[in-house]
Short mmCIF file of C-alpha atoms in Angstrom, two decimals:
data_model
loop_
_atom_site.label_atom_id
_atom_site.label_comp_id
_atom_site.label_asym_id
_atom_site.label_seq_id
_atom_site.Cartn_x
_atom_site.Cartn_y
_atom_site.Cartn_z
CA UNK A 100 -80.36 34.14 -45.82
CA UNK A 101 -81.07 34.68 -42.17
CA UNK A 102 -81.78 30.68 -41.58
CA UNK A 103 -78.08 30.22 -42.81
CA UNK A 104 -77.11 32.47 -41.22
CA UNK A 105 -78.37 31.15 -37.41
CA UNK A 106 -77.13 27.61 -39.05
CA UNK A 107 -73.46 28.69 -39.31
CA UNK A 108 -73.32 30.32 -36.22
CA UNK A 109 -75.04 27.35 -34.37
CA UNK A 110 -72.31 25.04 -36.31
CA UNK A 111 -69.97 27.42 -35.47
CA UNK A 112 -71.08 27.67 -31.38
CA UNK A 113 -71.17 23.77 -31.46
CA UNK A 114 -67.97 23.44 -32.70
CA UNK A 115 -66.64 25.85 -30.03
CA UNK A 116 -68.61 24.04 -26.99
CA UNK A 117 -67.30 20.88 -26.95
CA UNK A 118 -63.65 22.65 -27.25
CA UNK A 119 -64.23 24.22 -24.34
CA UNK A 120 -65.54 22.00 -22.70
CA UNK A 121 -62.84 19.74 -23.16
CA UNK A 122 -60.33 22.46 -22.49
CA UNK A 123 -62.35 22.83 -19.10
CA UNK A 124 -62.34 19.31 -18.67
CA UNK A 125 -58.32 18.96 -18.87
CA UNK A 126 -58.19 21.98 -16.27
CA UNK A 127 -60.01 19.78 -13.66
CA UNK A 128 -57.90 16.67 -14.07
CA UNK A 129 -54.45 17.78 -13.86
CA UNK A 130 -52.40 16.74 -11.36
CA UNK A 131 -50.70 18.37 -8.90
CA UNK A 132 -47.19 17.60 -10.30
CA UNK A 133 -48.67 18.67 -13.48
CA UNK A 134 -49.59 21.91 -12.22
CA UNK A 135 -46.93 22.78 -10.81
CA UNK A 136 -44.85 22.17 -14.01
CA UNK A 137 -47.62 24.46 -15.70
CA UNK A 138 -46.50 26.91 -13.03
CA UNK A 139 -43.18 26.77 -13.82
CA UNK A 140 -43.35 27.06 -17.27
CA UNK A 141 -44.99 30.51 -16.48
CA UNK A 142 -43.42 32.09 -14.15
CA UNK A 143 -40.74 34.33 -12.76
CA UNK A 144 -37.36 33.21 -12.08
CA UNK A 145 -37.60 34.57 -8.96
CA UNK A 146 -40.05 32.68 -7.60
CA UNK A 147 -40.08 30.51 -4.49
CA UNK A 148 -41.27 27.50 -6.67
CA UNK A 149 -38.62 27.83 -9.46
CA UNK A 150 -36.13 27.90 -6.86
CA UNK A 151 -37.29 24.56 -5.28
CA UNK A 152 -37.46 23.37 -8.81
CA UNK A 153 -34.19 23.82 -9.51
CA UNK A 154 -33.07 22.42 -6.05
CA UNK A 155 -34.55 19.34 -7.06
CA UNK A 156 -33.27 19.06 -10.15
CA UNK A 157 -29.85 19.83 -8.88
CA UNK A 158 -30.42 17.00 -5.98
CA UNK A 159 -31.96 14.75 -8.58
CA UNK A 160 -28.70 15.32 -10.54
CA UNK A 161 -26.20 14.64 -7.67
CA UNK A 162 -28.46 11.35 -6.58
CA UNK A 163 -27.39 10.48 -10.39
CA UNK A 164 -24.03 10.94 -10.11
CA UNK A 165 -23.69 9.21 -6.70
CA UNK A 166 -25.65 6.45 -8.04
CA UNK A 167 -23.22 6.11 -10.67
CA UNK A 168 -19.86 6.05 -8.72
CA UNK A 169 -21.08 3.88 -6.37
CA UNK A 170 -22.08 1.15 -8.93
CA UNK A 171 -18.92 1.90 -10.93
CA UNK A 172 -16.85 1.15 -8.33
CA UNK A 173 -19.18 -1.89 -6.87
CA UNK A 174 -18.03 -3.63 -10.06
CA UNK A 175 -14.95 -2.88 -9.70
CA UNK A 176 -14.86 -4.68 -6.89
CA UNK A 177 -16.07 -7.51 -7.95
CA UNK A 178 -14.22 -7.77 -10.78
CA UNK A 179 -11.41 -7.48 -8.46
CA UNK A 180 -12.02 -10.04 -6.30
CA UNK A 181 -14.46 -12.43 -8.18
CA UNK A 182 -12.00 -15.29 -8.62
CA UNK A 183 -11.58 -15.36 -4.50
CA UNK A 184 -13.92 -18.21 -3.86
CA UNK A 185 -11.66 -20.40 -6.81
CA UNK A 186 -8.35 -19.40 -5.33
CA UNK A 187 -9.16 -20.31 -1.92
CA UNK A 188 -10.51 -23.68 -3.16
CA UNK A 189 -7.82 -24.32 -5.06
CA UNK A 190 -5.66 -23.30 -1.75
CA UNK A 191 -5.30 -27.05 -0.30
CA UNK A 192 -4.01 -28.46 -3.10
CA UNK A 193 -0.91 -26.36 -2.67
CA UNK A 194 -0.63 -27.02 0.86
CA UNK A 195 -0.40 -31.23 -0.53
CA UNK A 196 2.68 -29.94 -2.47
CA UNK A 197 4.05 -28.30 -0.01
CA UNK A 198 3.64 -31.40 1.98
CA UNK A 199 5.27 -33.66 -0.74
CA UNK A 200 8.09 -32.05 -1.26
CA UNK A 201 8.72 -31.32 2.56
CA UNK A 202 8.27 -35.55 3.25
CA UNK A 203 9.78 -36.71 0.63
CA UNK A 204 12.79 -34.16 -0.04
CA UNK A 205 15.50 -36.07 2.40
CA UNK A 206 14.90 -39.62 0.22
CA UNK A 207 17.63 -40.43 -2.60
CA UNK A 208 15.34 -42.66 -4.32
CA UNK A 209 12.53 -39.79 -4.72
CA UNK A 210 14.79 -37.11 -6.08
CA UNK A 211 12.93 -37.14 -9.73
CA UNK A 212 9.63 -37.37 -8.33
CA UNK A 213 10.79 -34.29 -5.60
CA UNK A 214 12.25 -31.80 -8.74
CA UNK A 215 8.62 -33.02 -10.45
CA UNK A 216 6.38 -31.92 -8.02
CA UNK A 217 8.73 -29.05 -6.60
CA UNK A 218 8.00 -28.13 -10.84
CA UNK A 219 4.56 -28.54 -10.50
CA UNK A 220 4.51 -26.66 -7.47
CA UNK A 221 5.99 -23.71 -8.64
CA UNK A 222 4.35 -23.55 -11.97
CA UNK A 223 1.00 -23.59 -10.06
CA UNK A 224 2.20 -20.51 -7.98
CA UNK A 225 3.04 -18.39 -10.93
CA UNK A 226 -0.43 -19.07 -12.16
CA UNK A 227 -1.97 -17.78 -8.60
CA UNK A 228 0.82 -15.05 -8.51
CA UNK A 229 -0.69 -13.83 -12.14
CA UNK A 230 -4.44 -13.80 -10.74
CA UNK A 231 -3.05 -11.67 -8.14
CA UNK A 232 -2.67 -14.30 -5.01
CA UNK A 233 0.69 -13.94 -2.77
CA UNK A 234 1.95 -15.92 -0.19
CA UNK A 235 2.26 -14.54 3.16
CA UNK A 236 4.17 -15.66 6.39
CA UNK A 237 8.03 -16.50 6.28
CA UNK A 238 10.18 -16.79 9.29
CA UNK A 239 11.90 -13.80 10.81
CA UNK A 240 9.56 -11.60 9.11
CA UNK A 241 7.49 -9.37 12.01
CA UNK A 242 4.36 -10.78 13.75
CA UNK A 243 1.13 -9.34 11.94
CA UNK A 244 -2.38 -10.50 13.46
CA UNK A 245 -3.67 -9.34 10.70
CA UNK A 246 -1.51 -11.78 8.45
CA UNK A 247 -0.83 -14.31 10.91
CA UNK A 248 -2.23 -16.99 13.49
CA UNK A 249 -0.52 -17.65 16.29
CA UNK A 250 -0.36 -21.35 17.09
CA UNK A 251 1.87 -21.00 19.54
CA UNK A 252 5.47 -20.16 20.75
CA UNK A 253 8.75 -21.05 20.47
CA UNK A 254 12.37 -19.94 20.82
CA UNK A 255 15.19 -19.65 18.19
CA UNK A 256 17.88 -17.17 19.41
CA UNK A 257 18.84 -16.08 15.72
CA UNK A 258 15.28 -14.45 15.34
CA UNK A 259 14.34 -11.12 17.36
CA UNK A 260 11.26 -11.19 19.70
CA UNK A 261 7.91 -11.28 18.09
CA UNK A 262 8.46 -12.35 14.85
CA UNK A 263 7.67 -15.21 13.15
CA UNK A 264 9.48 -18.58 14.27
CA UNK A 265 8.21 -21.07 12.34
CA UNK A 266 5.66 -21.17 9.33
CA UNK A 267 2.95 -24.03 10.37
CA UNK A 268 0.67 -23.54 6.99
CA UNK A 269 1.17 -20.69 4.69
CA UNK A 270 -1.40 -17.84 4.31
CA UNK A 271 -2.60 -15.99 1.09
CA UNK A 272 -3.39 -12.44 0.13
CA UNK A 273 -5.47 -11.39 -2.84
CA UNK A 274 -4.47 -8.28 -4.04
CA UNK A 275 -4.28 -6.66 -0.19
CA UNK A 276 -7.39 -8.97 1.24
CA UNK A 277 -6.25 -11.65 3.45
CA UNK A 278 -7.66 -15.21 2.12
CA UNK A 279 -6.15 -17.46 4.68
CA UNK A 280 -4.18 -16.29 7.38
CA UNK A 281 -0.75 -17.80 8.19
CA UNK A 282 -0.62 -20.66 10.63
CA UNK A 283 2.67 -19.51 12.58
CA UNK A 284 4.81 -20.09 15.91
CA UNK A 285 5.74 -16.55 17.42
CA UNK A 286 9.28 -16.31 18.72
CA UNK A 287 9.42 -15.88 22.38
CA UNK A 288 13.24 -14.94 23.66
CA UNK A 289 12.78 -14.46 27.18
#
């Protein structure tokens, strides 16, 4: 029985060294990070490297939530203004309505083609109007450089000084972001 006996135990003993030798063997390659999430598995809550633990995970946590609201509202923004580059394309052809109807509206013999396009016209502004696009500069209403381009000046007694004379081309806001300034003659009294 004694040959057995040193059998087992040398199974036994060979079974047991390469276990710890792996065992030794993970020791020696762990990371840093890894170690120090070993460490905090084991310790104290009142340890210096819990605390910074939790610091970063509560930084890690805000850098989330910041990340979050500023993407939400980046595509909010967009969404808000992403048919700007269409509206302001589609801006000149207005301005040729306005034209027709501002040639054409003295002439008897145009009157049905005038109430056509003066249709037209309109119909395309309610369209704009529902996409969010309004029309900015009317005369009498106050100078705004932010609104309006001054072309120049002129006088009309009726109006008070430093508003808006006459309307040269009309400007366009898209829900509170100027697309195209006003084109407009400031009223100079004196």
């Amino acid at each position: 029985m004694p040959g057995k006996k040193d059998n087992l135990e040398m199974n036994e003993e060979e079974n047991v060294a390469p276990e710890a030798d792996e065992a030794a063997a993970n020791e020696m390659t762990l990371s840093e990070d890894e170690l120090k999430a070993l460490c905090l598995e084991h310790i104290c809550s009142t340890c210096d490297v819990m605390e910074q633990a939790k610091e970063d995970r509560l930084r890690a946590l805000a850098d989330s939530e910041n990340f979050k609201k500023r993407v939400s509202r980046e595509t909010d923004e967009l969404k808000k203004f992403a048919a700007e580059n269409i509206l302001s394309d589609l801006l000149p052809i207005l301005d040729n309505l306005d034209l027709a109807l501002n040639h054409a509206k003295d002439l008897d013999a145009c009157k049905d083609f005038v109430m056509g396009v003066d249709m037209t016209r309109k119909l395309f502004l309610e369209t704009l109007s529902r996409h969010g696009l309004e029309a900015v500069g009317k005369p009498g209403e106050d100078f705004d450089p932010n609104f309006h381009e001054a072309m120049g000046m002129a006088q009309v007694a009726e109006l008070a000084d430093g508003s808006v004379a006459q309307v040269m081309q009309r400007g366009y806001v898209l829900k509170g972001r100027i697309i195209r300034p006003a084109k407009v003659m400031v009223n100079k009294l004196t």
